[in-house]
Amino acid sequence: MSNKPHIAYGEMESPIGPLTIVCTAKGVCKLEFGSFDETQGNVQGWTRKHLLRQEMSRDDDTVAPVVRQLNEYFHGSRIHFDLPLQLCGTPFQKKVWEALREIPFGETRTYKQIAQSMNAAKAVRAVGNANNKNPLPILVPCHRVIGSNGSLVGYGGGLEKKQFLLDIEKAHTKIS
């Protein structure tokens, strides 16, 4: 048996299609749109770059809490995730991702507003780039960031998924 830490992955079906979830002992670190078969190359490349480990195996028990909370989110019974996260990125990216986590459920912010909230008003493009590199869409709600004219712009899963997620949140904030 190797001394390398274990990287667990699993999959779930969701209203926006299959999702691949990757976790380490520190927490969930990667969420990909698509099945593991579809995302395996991206997942393995990302884990080699950020975790420097290659031992990965399917472990449904490890990813079960993530699946449960995502299902609760999709069904409208969860507005906050309380999962341990292992965010892998530059200090600036992590700062952007933390700012994204501050956007309330059912609300949106512009890239400019995110930059301003970080006291980096001129870093709008850098905020957009960090948003694009978010390894944990949905959990770190990059779907809540829109263009300054109010339009939906850029989403790794596609704009239809972004709109679906925003619609879920709007529907459930009206009920609350």
Short mmCIF file of C-alpha atoms in Angstrom, two decimals, residues 111-168:
data_model
loop_
_atom_site.label_atom_id
_atom_site.label_comp_id
_atom_site.label_asym_id
_atom_site.label_seq_id
_atom_site.Cartn_x
_atom_site.Cartn_y
_atom_site.Cartn_z
CA TYR A 111 -17.80 41.02 -11.74
CA LYS A 112 -17.26 44.71 -10.96
CA GLN A 113 -19.12 44.42 -7.65
CA ILE A 114 -16.99 41.41 -6.69
CA ALA A 115 -13.80 43.33 -7.53
CA GLN A 116 -15.00 46.32 -5.50
CA SER A 117 -15.90 44.11 -2.53
CA MET A 118 -12.29 42.91 -2.54
CA ASN A 119 -10.93 46.49 -2.66
CA ALA A 120 -9.58 45.75 -6.14
CA ALA A 121 -11.92 47.83 -8.31
CA LYS A 122 -9.62 47.68 -11.34
CA ALA A 123 -9.29 43.88 -11.20
CA VAL A 124 -12.58 43.13 -12.96
CA ARG A 125 -10.91 40.96 -15.63
CA ALA A 126 -8.83 39.13 -13.05
CA VAL A 127 -12.02 38.45 -11.07
CA GLY A 128 -13.61 37.06 -14.24
CA ASN A 129 -10.60 34.84 -14.86
CA ALA A 130 -10.64 33.54 -11.26
CA ASN A 131 -14.37 32.92 -11.58
CA ASN A 132 -13.66 30.89 -14.71
CA LYS A 133 -11.09 28.77 -12.82
CA ASN A 134 -13.46 27.98 -9.93
CA PRO A 135 -13.00 24.24 -9.26
CA LEU A 136 -16.26 23.96 -7.29
CA PRO A 137 -19.16 25.38 -9.30
CA ILE A 138 -22.46 25.40 -7.39
CA LEU A 139 -20.67 24.92 -4.05
CA VAL A 140 -18.73 28.13 -4.67
CA PRO A 141 -21.57 29.90 -6.49
CA CYS A 142 -19.93 31.41 -9.55
CA HIS A 143 -23.31 31.08 -11.28
CA ARG A 144 -24.43 34.09 -9.22
CA VAL A 145 -22.03 36.39 -11.09
CA ILE A 146 -23.47 38.25 -14.09
CA GLY A 147 -22.34 40.89 -16.55
CA SER A 148 -22.60 44.56 -15.60
CA ASN A 149 -25.53 44.96 -18.00
CA GLY A 150 -27.42 42.19 -16.17
CA SER A 151 -26.82 39.56 -18.84
CA LEU A 152 -25.72 36.01 -18.23
CA VAL A 153 -22.13 35.65 -19.28
CA GLY A 154 -19.67 32.81 -19.15
CA TYR A 155 -20.30 29.61 -17.26
CA GLY A 156 -18.22 26.45 -17.52
CA GLY A 157 -21.31 24.27 -17.60
CA GLY A 158 -23.00 26.44 -20.21
CA LEU A 159 -25.41 29.34 -19.88
CA GLU A 160 -28.45 27.04 -19.77
CA LYS A 161 -27.11 25.45 -16.56
CA LYS A 162 -26.35 28.88 -15.10
CA GLN A 163 -29.91 30.02 -15.85
CA PHE A 164 -31.33 26.81 -14.36
CA LEU A 165 -29.38 27.32 -11.11
CA LEU A 166 -30.46 30.95 -10.85
CA ASP A 167 -34.08 29.93 -11.52
CA ILE A 168 -33.94 27.30 -8.75
#
